[in-house]
PDB file of C-alpha atoms and ligand atoms in Angstrom:
ATOM      1  CA  LYS A   9     -19.541  67.871  28.323  1.00 98.00           C
ATOM      2  CA  THR A  10     -18.574  67.576  31.976  1.00 98.00           C
ATOM      3  CA  ALA A  11     -15.063  66.360  32.765  1.00 99.00           C
ATOM      4  CA  VAL A  12     -13.415  65.458  36.063  1.00 99.00           C
ATOM      5  CA  VAL A  13      -9.615  65.689  36.103  1.00 99.00           C
ATOM      6  CA  THR A  14      -7.806  64.314  39.157  1.00 98.00           C
ATOM      7  CA  GLY A  15      -4.535  65.930  40.253  1.00 98.00           C
ATOM      8  CA  ALA A  16      -5.590  69.090  38.382  1.00 99.00           C
ATOM      9  CA  SER A  17      -3.896  71.719  40.570  1.00 98.00           C
ATOM     10  CA  ARG A  18      -0.536  71.565  38.762  1.00 98.00           C
ATOM     11  CA  GLY A  19       1.654  69.764  36.235  1.00 98.00           C
ATOM     12  CA  ILE A  20       0.067  67.449  33.687  1.00 98.00           C
ATOM     13  CA  GLY A  21      -3.367  67.667  35.364  1.00 98.00           C
ATOM     14  CA  GLU A  22      -3.401  71.447  35.073  1.00 98.00           C
ATOM     15  CA  ALA A  23      -2.599  71.161  31.345  1.00 98.00           C
ATOM     16  CA  ILE A  24      -5.344  68.547  30.865  1.00 99.00           C
ATOM     17  CA  ALA A  25      -7.858  70.866  32.554  1.00 99.00           C
ATOM     18  CA  HIS A  26      -6.872  73.706  30.215  1.00 99.00           C
ATOM     19  CA  VAL A  27      -7.024  71.598  27.049  1.00 99.00           C
ATOM     20  CA  LEU A  28     -10.390  69.971  27.872  1.00 98.00           C
ATOM     21  CA  SER A  29     -11.811  73.393  28.732  1.00 98.00           C
ATOM     22  CA  ARG A  30     -10.508  74.779  25.432  1.00 98.00           C
ATOM     23  CA  ASP A  31     -12.323  71.919  23.707  1.00 98.00           C
ATOM     24  CA  GLY A  32     -15.570  72.998  25.365  1.00 98.00           C
ATOM     25  CA  ALA A  33     -15.873  70.887  28.514  1.00 98.00           C
ATOM     26  CA  HIS A  34     -16.858  72.138  31.945  1.00 98.00           C
ATOM     27  CA  VAL A  35     -13.937  70.831  33.981  1.00 99.00           C
ATOM     28  CA  ILE A  36     -14.244  69.828  37.621  1.00 99.00           C
ATOM     29  CA  CYS A  37     -10.694  70.183  38.933  1.00 99.00           C
ATOM     30  CA  LEU A  38     -10.014  67.607  41.646  1.00 99.00           C
ATOM     31  CA  ASP A  39      -7.044  67.553  43.997  1.00 99.00           C
ATOM     32  CA  VAL A  40      -6.254  67.041  47.688  1.00 98.00           C
ATOM     33  CA  PRO A  41      -7.505  69.765  50.095  1.00 98.00           C
ATOM     34  CA  GLN A  42      -3.896  70.937  50.717  1.00 98.00           C
ATOM     35  CA  GLN A  43      -3.818  72.051  47.061  1.00 98.00           C
ATOM     36  CA  GLN A  44      -6.985  74.172  47.362  1.00 98.00           C
ATOM     37  CA  ALA A  45      -5.269  77.490  46.475  1.00 98.00           C
ATOM     38  CA  ASP A  46      -3.781  76.137  43.232  1.00 98.00           C
ATOM     39  CA  LEU A  47      -7.002  74.277  42.491  1.00 98.00           C
ATOM     40  CA  ASP A  48      -8.946  77.565  42.772  1.00 98.00           C
ATOM     41  CA  ARG A  49      -6.410  79.270  40.485  1.00 98.00           C
ATOM     42  CA  VAL A  50      -6.674  76.609  37.748  1.00 98.00           C
ATOM     43  CA  ALA A  51     -10.481  76.400  37.945  1.00 98.00           C
ATOM     44  CA  GLY A  52     -10.664  80.210  37.888  1.00 98.00           C
ATOM     45  CA  GLU A  53      -8.539  80.388  34.729  1.00 98.00           C
ATOM     46  CA  ILE A  54     -10.843  78.030  32.825  1.00 98.00           C
ATOM     47  CA  GLY A  55     -14.242  78.813  34.340  1.00 98.00           C
ATOM     48  CA  GLY A  56     -14.368  75.340  35.896  1.00 98.00           C
ATOM     49  CA  SER A  57     -15.229  74.170  39.384  1.00 98.00           C
ATOM     50  CA  THR A  58     -13.237  72.457  42.138  1.00 98.00           C
ATOM     51  CA  LEU A  59     -13.529  69.266  44.138  1.00 98.00           C
ATOM     52  CA  ALA A  60     -11.003  69.124  46.978  1.00 98.00           C
ATOM     53  CA  ILE A  61     -10.877  65.482  48.019  1.00 98.00           C
ATOM     54  CA  ASP A  62      -8.355  62.657  48.355  1.00 98.00           C
ATOM     55  CA  ILE A  63      -9.032  60.070  45.631  1.00 98.00           C
ATOM     56  CA  THR A  64      -8.218  57.265  48.095  1.00 98.00           C
ATOM     57  CA  ALA A  65     -11.150  58.234  50.348  1.00 98.00           C
ATOM     58  CA  ALA A  66     -13.819  55.522  50.502  1.00 98.00           C
ATOM     59  CA  ASP A  67     -16.485  57.958  49.276  1.00 98.00           C
ATOM     60  CA  ALA A  68     -14.423  59.482  46.425  1.00 98.00           C
ATOM     61  CA  GLY A  69     -16.547  57.851  43.698  1.00 98.00           C
ATOM     62  CA  GLU A  70     -19.755  59.047  45.338  1.00 98.00           C
ATOM     63  CA  LYS A  71     -18.460  62.620  45.609  1.00 98.00           C
ATOM     64  CA  ILE A  72     -17.261  62.634  41.997  1.00 98.00           C
ATOM     65  CA  LYS A  73     -20.644  61.395  40.813  1.00 98.00           C
ATOM     66  CA  ALA A  74     -22.471  64.046  42.853  1.00 98.00           C
ATOM     67  CA  ALA A  75     -20.220  66.896  41.647  1.00 98.00           C
ATOM     68  CA  ALA A  76     -20.702  65.845  38.007  1.00 98.00           C
ATOM     69  CA  ALA A  77     -24.472  65.365  38.457  1.00 98.00           C
ATOM     70  CA  ALA A  78     -24.710  69.039  39.422  1.00 97.00           C
ATOM     71  CA  GLN A  79     -23.250  69.840  35.962  1.00 97.00           C
ATOM     72  CA  GLY A  80     -25.469  67.492  33.947  1.00 97.00           C
ATOM     73  CA  GLY A  81     -23.700  64.192  34.608  1.00 98.00           C
ATOM     74  CA  LEU A  82     -20.234  62.790  33.970  1.00 98.00           C
ATOM     75  CA  ASP A  83     -18.961  62.541  30.387  1.00 98.00           C
ATOM     76  CA  ILE A  84     -15.179  62.324  30.936  1.00 99.00           C
ATOM     77  CA  ILE A  85     -12.968  61.287  33.837  1.00 99.00           C
ATOM     78  CA  VAL A  86      -9.198  61.605  33.587  1.00 99.00           C
ATOM     79  CA  HIS A  87      -7.380  59.612  36.261  1.00 99.00           C
ATOM     80  CA  ASN A  88      -4.225  61.716  36.337  1.00 98.00           C
ATOM     81  CA  ALA A  89      -3.399  62.036  40.066  1.00 98.00           C
ATOM     82  CA  GLY A  90      -0.321  60.051  40.999  1.00 98.00           C
ATOM     83  CA  ILE A  91       2.772  60.052  43.175  1.00 98.00           C
ATOM     84  CA  THR A  92       6.275  58.608  43.270  1.00 97.00           C
ATOM     85  CA  ARG A  93       8.098  57.325  46.372  1.00 96.00           C
ATOM     86  CA  ASP A  94      11.319  56.056  44.769  1.00 94.00           C
ATOM     87  CA  LYS A  95      13.577  53.578  46.604  1.00 95.00           C
ATOM     88  CA  THR A  96      15.525  50.566  45.406  1.00 95.00           C
ATOM     89  CA  LEU A  97      13.565  47.409  46.156  1.00 95.00           C
ATOM     90  CA  ALA A  98      15.948  46.448  49.006  1.00 96.00           C
ATOM     91  CA  ASN A  99      15.217  49.783  50.720  1.00 97.00           C
ATOM     92  CA  MET A 100      11.510  49.910  49.929  1.00 97.00           C
ATOM     93  CA  LYS A 101       9.393  50.183  53.072  1.00 97.00           C
ATOM     94  CA  PRO A 102       6.062  48.324  52.868  1.00 98.00           C
ATOM     95  CA  GLU A 103       4.150  51.524  53.633  1.00 98.00           C
ATOM     96  CA  LEU A 104       5.740  53.315  50.653  1.00 98.00           C
ATOM     97  CA  TRP A 105       4.857  50.404  48.411  1.00 98.00           C
ATOM     98  CA  ASP A 106       1.245  50.438  49.658  1.00 98.00           C
ATOM     99  CA  LEU A 107       0.893  54.226  49.429  1.00 98.00           C
ATOM    100  CA  VAL A 108       1.929  54.351  45.777  1.00 98.00           C
ATOM    101  CA  ILE A 109      -0.183  51.344  44.759  1.00 98.00           C
ATOM    102  CA  ASN A 110      -3.188  52.759  46.602  1.00 98.00           C
ATOM    103  CA  ILE A 111      -3.091  56.233  45.017  1.00 99.00           C
ATOM    104  CA  ASN A 112      -1.870  55.299  41.518  1.00 98.00           C
ATOM    105  CA  LEU A 113      -3.885  52.129  40.973  1.00 99.00           C
ATOM    106  CA  SER A 114      -6.382  51.019  43.641  1.00 98.00           C
ATOM    107  CA  ALA A 115      -8.106  54.418  43.888  1.00 99.00           C
ATOM    108  CA  ILE A 116      -8.747  54.375  40.124  1.00 99.00           C
ATOM    109  CA  GLU A 117     -10.196  50.884  40.363  1.00 98.00           C
ATOM    110  CA  ARG A 118     -12.470  51.854  43.274  1.00 98.00           C
ATOM    111  CA  VAL A 119     -13.710  55.061  41.636  1.00 98.00           C
ATOM    112  CA  ASN A 120     -14.362  53.297  38.318  1.00 98.00           C
ATOM    113  CA  ASP A 121     -16.178  50.456  40.087  1.00 98.00           C
ATOM    114  CA  TYR A 122     -18.403  52.922  41.934  1.00 98.00           C
ATOM    115  CA  LEU A 123     -19.225  54.939  38.826  1.00 98.00           C
ATOM    116  CA  LEU A 124     -19.889  51.884  36.658  1.00 98.00           C
ATOM    117  CA  GLU A 125     -22.035  50.199  39.320  1.00 98.00           C
ATOM    118  CA  HIS A 126     -24.081  53.354  40.039  1.00 98.00           C
ATOM    119  CA  GLU A 127     -24.763  54.614  36.488  1.00 97.00           C
ATOM    120  CA  GLY A 128     -22.158  57.306  37.023  1.00 97.00           C
ATOM    121  CA  PHE A 129     -21.487  57.952  33.330  1.00 98.00           C
ATOM    122  CA  ASN A 130     -23.570  59.601  30.657  1.00 98.00           C
ATOM    123  CA  ALA A 131     -23.852  57.600  27.401  1.00 98.00           C
ATOM    124  CA  ASN A 132     -20.547  57.526  25.464  1.00 98.00           C
ATOM    125  CA  GLY A 133     -18.580  58.384  28.587  1.00 98.00           C
ATOM    126  CA  ARG A 134     -14.809  58.490  28.439  1.00 98.00           C
ATOM    127  CA  ILE A 135     -12.367  57.111  31.014  1.00 99.00           C
ATOM    128  CA  VAL A 136      -8.745  58.102  30.399  1.00 99.00           C
ATOM    129  CA  CYS A 137      -5.994  56.832  32.694  1.00 99.00           C
ATOM    130  CA  VAL A 138      -2.436  58.100  33.062  1.00 99.00           C
ATOM    131  CA  SER A 139       0.110  55.279  33.124  1.00 98.00           C
ATOM    132  CA  SER A 140       3.840  55.768  32.436  1.00 98.00           C
ATOM    133  CA  ILE A 141       6.581  54.252  30.306  1.00 97.00           C
ATOM    134  CA  SER A 142       7.886  53.010  33.687  1.00 97.00           C
ATOM    135  CA  GLY A 143       4.771  50.826  33.728  1.00 98.00           C
ATOM    136  CA  ILE A 144       5.747  49.387  30.345  1.00 97.00           C
ATOM    137  CA  ALA A 145       9.490  48.968  30.900  1.00 96.00           C
ATOM    138  CA  GLY A 146      10.063  49.063  34.671  1.00 94.00           C
ATOM    139  CA  ASN A 147      12.645  51.472  36.075  1.00 91.00           C
ATOM    140  CA  LEU A 148      15.439  51.134  38.633  1.00 90.00           C
ATOM    141  CA  GLY A 149      14.318  52.492  42.021  1.00 92.00           C
ATOM    142  CA  GLN A 150      10.680  52.659  40.930  1.00 94.00           C
ATOM    143  CA  THR A 151       9.387  49.128  41.487  1.00 97.00           C
ATOM    144  CA  ASN A 152       6.351  50.382  43.422  1.00 98.00           C
ATOM    145  CA  TYR A 153       5.601  53.093  40.857  1.00 98.00           C
ATOM    146  CA  ALA A 154       6.256  50.816  37.861  1.00 98.00           C
ATOM    147  CA  ALA A 155       4.025  48.094  39.343  1.00 98.00           C
ATOM    148  CA  SER A 156       1.237  50.626  39.900  1.00 98.00           C
ATOM    149  CA  LYS A 157       1.510  51.994  36.354  1.00 98.00           C
ATOM    150  CA  ALA A 158       1.696  48.489  34.823  1.00 98.00           C
ATOM    151  CA  GLY A 159      -1.423  47.790  36.878  1.00 98.00           C
ATOM    152  CA  VAL A 160      -3.139  50.770  35.254  1.00 99.00           C
ATOM    153  CA  ILE A 161      -2.494  49.216  31.841  1.00 98.00           C
ATOM    154  CA  GLY A 162      -3.895  45.901  33.079  1.00 98.00           C
ATOM    155  CA  LEU A 163      -6.944  47.707  34.445  1.00 98.00           C
ATOM    156  CA  VAL A 164      -7.560  49.363  31.062  1.00 98.00           C
ATOM    157  CA  LYS A 165      -7.223  46.049  29.194  1.00 98.00           C
ATOM    158  CA  PHE A 166      -9.532  44.295  31.644  1.00 98.00           C
ATOM    159  CA  THR A 167     -12.165  47.034  31.752  1.00 98.00           C
ATOM    160  CA  ALA A 168     -12.426  47.871  28.035  1.00 98.00           C
ATOM    161  CA  PRO A 169     -14.414  44.755  26.991  1.00 98.00           C
ATOM    162  CA  ILE A 170     -16.928  44.943  29.850  1.00 96.00           C
ATOM    163  CA  LEU A 171     -18.025  48.561  29.325  1.00 98.00           C
ATOM    164  CA  LYS A 172     -21.531  49.292  28.046  1.00 97.00           C
ATOM    165  CA  ASN A 173     -23.501  52.219  26.656  1.00 97.00           C
ATOM    166  CA  GLY A 174     -20.663  53.534  24.471  1.00 98.00           C
ATOM    167  CA  VAL A 175     -18.303  54.166  27.394  1.00 98.00           C
ATOM    168  CA  THR A 176     -14.598  53.686  26.562  1.00 98.00           C
ATOM    169  CA  ILE A 177     -11.389  53.413  28.582  1.00 98.00           C
ATOM    170  CA  ASN A 178      -7.875  54.152  27.318  1.00 99.00           C
ATOM    171  CA  ALA A 179      -4.538  55.195  28.761  1.00 98.00           C
ATOM    172  CA  VAL A 180      -1.568  57.379  27.943  1.00 98.00           C
ATOM    173  CA  ALA A 181       1.943  56.410  29.027  1.00 98.00           C
ATOM    174  CA  PRO A 182       4.054  59.575  29.296  1.00 98.00           C
ATOM    175  CA  GLY A 183       7.835  59.550  29.147  1.00 97.00           C
ATOM    176  CA  PHE A 184       9.866  62.277  30.865  1.00 96.00           C
ATOM    177  CA  ILE A 185       7.637  65.348  31.259  1.00 97.00           C
ATOM    178  CA  GLU A 186       8.786  68.611  32.875  1.00 97.00           C
ATOM    179  CA  THR A 187       6.765  68.908  36.115  1.00 97.00           C
ATOM    180  CA  GLN A 188       7.353  69.162  39.866  1.00 95.00           C
ATOM    181  CA  MET A 189       7.358  65.350  39.945  1.00 94.00           C
ATOM    182  CA  THR A 190      10.389  65.074  37.650  1.00 94.00           C
ATOM    183  CA  ALA A 191      12.055  68.180  39.140  1.00 94.00           C
ATOM    184  CA  ALA A 192      12.470  66.116  42.323  1.00 90.00           C
ATOM    185  CA  ILE A 193      14.598  63.442  40.560  1.00 89.00           C
ATOM    186  CA  PRO A 194      18.356  63.603  41.346  1.00 90.00           C
ATOM    187  CA  PHE A 195      20.296  65.622  38.723  1.00 93.00           C
ATOM    188  CA  ALA A 196      22.149  62.843  36.843  1.00 92.00           C
ATOM    189  CA  ILE A 197      19.135  60.526  36.589  1.00 89.00           C
ATOM    190  CA  ARG A 198      16.969  63.484  35.598  1.00 93.00           C
ATOM    191  CA  GLU A 199      19.300  64.481  32.753  1.00 95.00           C
ATOM    192  CA  ALA A 200      19.437  60.896  31.483  1.00 92.00           C
ATOM    193  CA  GLY A 201      15.639  60.654  31.529  1.00 91.00           C
ATOM    194  CA  ARG A 202      15.329  64.000  29.802  1.00 95.00           C
ATOM    195  CA  ARG A 203      17.744  63.161  26.971  1.00 95.00           C
ATOM    196  CA  MET A 204      17.044  59.476  26.239  1.00 94.00           C
ATOM    197  CA  ASN A 205      14.607  60.213  23.436  1.00 96.00           C
ATOM    198  CA  SER A 206      14.716  61.394  19.862  1.00 95.00           C
ATOM    199  CA  MET A 207      13.973  64.986  20.888  1.00 93.00           C
ATOM    200  CA  SER A 208      16.860  65.004  23.456  1.00 95.00           C
ATOM    201  CA  GLN A 209      14.686  67.014  25.821  1.00 96.00           C
ATOM    202  CA  GLY A 210      11.842  66.576  28.301  1.00 96.00           C
ATOM    203  CA  GLY A 211       8.257  66.722  27.093  1.00 97.00           C
ATOM    204  CA  LEU A 212       5.731  69.322  28.228  1.00 98.00           C
ATOM    205  CA  PRO A 213       2.489  68.656  30.141  1.00 98.00           C
ATOM    206  CA  VAL A 214       0.483  69.916  27.168  1.00 98.00           C
ATOM    207  CA  ASP A 215       1.931  67.114  24.985  1.00 98.00           C
ATOM    208  CA  VAL A 216       0.256  64.562  27.259  1.00 98.00           C
ATOM    209  CA  ALA A 217      -2.898  66.652  27.582  1.00 98.00           C
ATOM    210  CA  GLU A 218      -3.462  66.763  23.818  1.00 98.00           C
ATOM    211  CA  THR A 219      -3.350  62.953  23.527  1.00 98.00           C
ATOM    212  CA  ILE A 220      -5.756  62.664  26.453  1.00 98.00           C
ATOM    213  CA  ALA A 221      -8.069  65.125  24.688  1.00 98.00           C
ATOM    214  CA  LEU A 222      -8.099  62.796  21.672  1.00 98.00           C
ATOM    215  CA  PHE A 223      -9.256  59.861  23.818  1.00 98.00           C
ATOM    216  CA  ALA A 224     -11.767  62.151  25.582  1.00 98.00           C
ATOM    217  CA  SER A 225     -13.262  63.351  22.306  1.00 98.00           C
ATOM    218  CA  SER A 226     -16.734  62.168  21.308  1.00 95.00           C
ATOM    219  CA  ALA A 227     -15.170  61.314  17.918  1.00 96.00           C
ATOM    220  CA  SER A 228     -13.066  58.558  19.560  1.00 97.00           C
ATOM    221  CA  THR A 229     -15.877  56.014  19.736  1.00 95.00           C
ATOM    222  CA  GLY A 230     -13.700  53.363  18.079  1.00 96.00           C
ATOM    223  CA  LEU A 231     -10.794  53.715  20.515  1.00 98.00           C
ATOM    224  CA  ASN A 232     -11.106  51.367  23.491  1.00 98.00           C
ATOM    225  CA  GLY A 233      -8.463  49.526  25.511  1.00 98.00           C
ATOM    226  CA  ASN A 234      -5.499  51.358  23.970  1.00 98.00           C
ATOM    227  CA  VAL A 235      -2.308  52.599  25.571  1.00 98.00           C
ATOM    228  CA  VAL A 236      -0.449  55.372  23.755  1.00 98.00           C
ATOM    229  CA  ARG A 237       3.093  56.367  24.693  1.00 98.00           C
ATOM    230  CA  VAL A 238       3.716  60.122  24.764  1.00 98.00           C
ATOM    231  CA  CYS A 239       7.460  59.983  25.140  1.00 96.00           C
ATOM    232  CA  GLY A 240       9.266  61.455  22.118  1.00 95.00           C
ATOM    233  CA  GLN A 241      10.460  57.934  21.235  1.00 95.00           C
ATOM    234  CA  SER A 242      12.081  57.338  24.608  1.00 94.00           C
ATOM    235  CA  LEU A 243      14.466  54.387  24.711  1.00 91.00           C
ATOM    236  CA  LEU A 244      12.865  53.171  27.950  1.00 90.00           C
ATOM    237  CA  GLY A 245      10.769  50.175  27.001  1.00 87.00           C
ATOM    238  CA  ALA A 246      11.197  50.840  23.285  1.00 81.00           C
TER     239      ALA A 246
HETATM  240  N1  NAD B 326       6.073  63.968  34.957  1.00 83.74           N
HETATM  241  C1  NAD B 326       6.387  62.865  34.291  1.00 83.74           C
HETATM  242  O1  NAD B 326       7.472  62.737  33.690  1.00 83.74           O
HETATM  243  C2  NAD B 326       5.415  61.709  34.258  1.00 83.74           C
HETATM  244  C3  NAD B 326       5.747  60.608  33.469  1.00 83.74           C
HETATM  245  C4  NAD B 326       4.889  59.537  33.395  1.00 83.74           C
HETATM  246  C5  NAD B 326       3.690  59.566  34.099  1.00 83.74           C
HETATM  247  N2  NAD B 326       3.385  60.644  34.869  1.00 83.74           N
HETATM  248  C6  NAD B 326       2.117  60.613  35.597  1.00 83.74           C
HETATM  249  O2  NAD B 326       1.357  61.768  35.267  1.00 83.74           O
HETATM  250  C7  NAD B 326       0.516  62.110  36.362  1.00 83.74           C
HETATM  251  C8  NAD B 326       0.721  63.570  36.721  1.00 83.74           C
HETATM  252  O3  NAD B 326       2.083  63.751  37.058  1.00 83.74           O
HETATM  253  P1  NAD B 326       2.768  65.179  37.282  1.00 83.74           P
HETATM  254  O4  NAD B 326       4.146  65.060  36.783  1.00 83.74           O
HETATM  255  O5  NAD B 326       1.875  66.260  36.801  1.00 83.74           O
HETATM  256  O6  NAD B 326       2.855  65.158  38.888  1.00 83.74           O
HETATM  257  P2  NAD B 326       2.641  66.302  39.988  1.00 83.74           P
HETATM  258  O7  NAD B 326       3.237  65.759  41.232  1.00 83.74           O
HETATM  259  O8  NAD B 326       3.103  67.634  39.486  1.00 83.74           O
HETATM  260  O9  NAD B 326       1.043  66.363  40.118  1.00 83.74           O
HETATM  261  C9  NAD B 326       0.303  65.297  40.647  1.00 83.74           C
HETATM  262  C10 NAD B 326      -0.955  65.855  41.270  1.00 83.74           C
HETATM  263  O10 NAD B 326      -1.716  64.763  41.823  1.00 83.74           O
HETATM  264  C11 NAD B 326      -2.234  65.165  43.070  1.00 83.74           C
HETATM  265  N3  NAD B 326      -2.496  64.021  43.946  1.00 83.74           N
HETATM  266  C12 NAD B 326      -1.567  63.172  44.487  1.00 83.74           C
HETATM  267  N4  NAD B 326      -2.184  62.295  45.299  1.00 83.74           N
HETATM  268  C13 NAD B 326      -3.513  62.585  45.262  1.00 83.74           C
HETATM  269  C14 NAD B 326      -4.662  62.028  45.916  1.00 83.74           C
HETATM  270  N5  NAD B 326      -4.547  61.001  46.769  1.00 83.74           N
HETATM  271  N6  NAD B 326      -5.887  62.569  45.659  1.00 83.74           N
HETATM  272  C15 NAD B 326      -5.991  63.621  44.795  1.00 83.74           C
HETATM  273  N7  NAD B 326      -4.944  64.187  44.163  1.00 83.74           N
HETATM  274  C16 NAD B 326      -3.721  63.680  44.399  1.00 83.74           C
HETATM  275  C17 NAD B 326      -1.110  66.042  43.660  1.00 83.74           C
HETATM  276  O11 NAD B 326      -1.600  66.864  44.714  1.00 83.74           O
HETATM  277  C18 NAD B 326      -0.660  66.820  42.428  1.00 83.74           C
HETATM  278  O12 NAD B 326      -1.400  68.015  42.264  1.00 83.74           O
HETATM  279  C19 NAD B 326       0.869  61.140  37.496  1.00 83.74           C
HETATM  280  O13 NAD B 326      -0.024  60.043  37.486  1.00 83.74           O
HETATM  281  C20 NAD B 326       2.260  60.659  37.092  1.00 83.74           C
HETATM  282  O14 NAD B 326       2.561  59.413  37.640  1.00 83.74           O
HETATM  283  C21 NAD B 326       4.222  61.714  34.965  1.00 83.74           C
END
């Protein structure tokens, strides 16, 4: 199988690339050109290849299709790339709102549209999106992020019934996972996020990656339009 993983140079994306490669996929590791060195490292570790592009570029879908075609066509795409730009709503600048919505939601919609309109998937293709429990519950200071991640869930629900040829779409909604993204959260909020679950600790990127691998598996034919929380029973949105 050929898999494309966006945001694969670090964090959850890096773990997804490793797990899908372990399961036998050739993984095309996609990230922004500034992350080329880490992208090369991850792809080197798993015998994958790299695609250094911004997923918001107008031709991102075309480039993804071409890169996968060189490996026998696209079987799995994991829309993992995402950013936060946290501000309370009163302090939220329109450009920060737009940036987060564009990367976390609109880029996924555009890439999916391109691939689905241009026969971009092999039969029984798998689309797996990364939402967040913030997209289920909302979160103070994250209205842009929460709206984008709620949008991802809406996109999955909308897309699932219109897919053909055995293609499926599902999403995971991680809770607090230990990555550079959560390392940037102020100390007190970070500790609260880390402990507000039945494990009283943050999750690891591999926890999310293993659930994504389930959705990506060819055995998951009957799973379509689902959203699974990977959050250690976090109280947020419970
Ligand atoms: N860490 C958590 O607790 C957590 C919780 C819920 C959801 N998530 C989601 O999981 C995903 C991965 O998060 P992470 O914690 O590994 O974050 P991270 O910041 O460590 O990694 C995100 C990666 O996405 C890449 N990226 C950002 N914008 C891009 C673009 N326009 N084009 C291509 N690549 C781009 C970045 O370069 C980076 O390598 C994100 O969608 C995030 O919202 C994370």
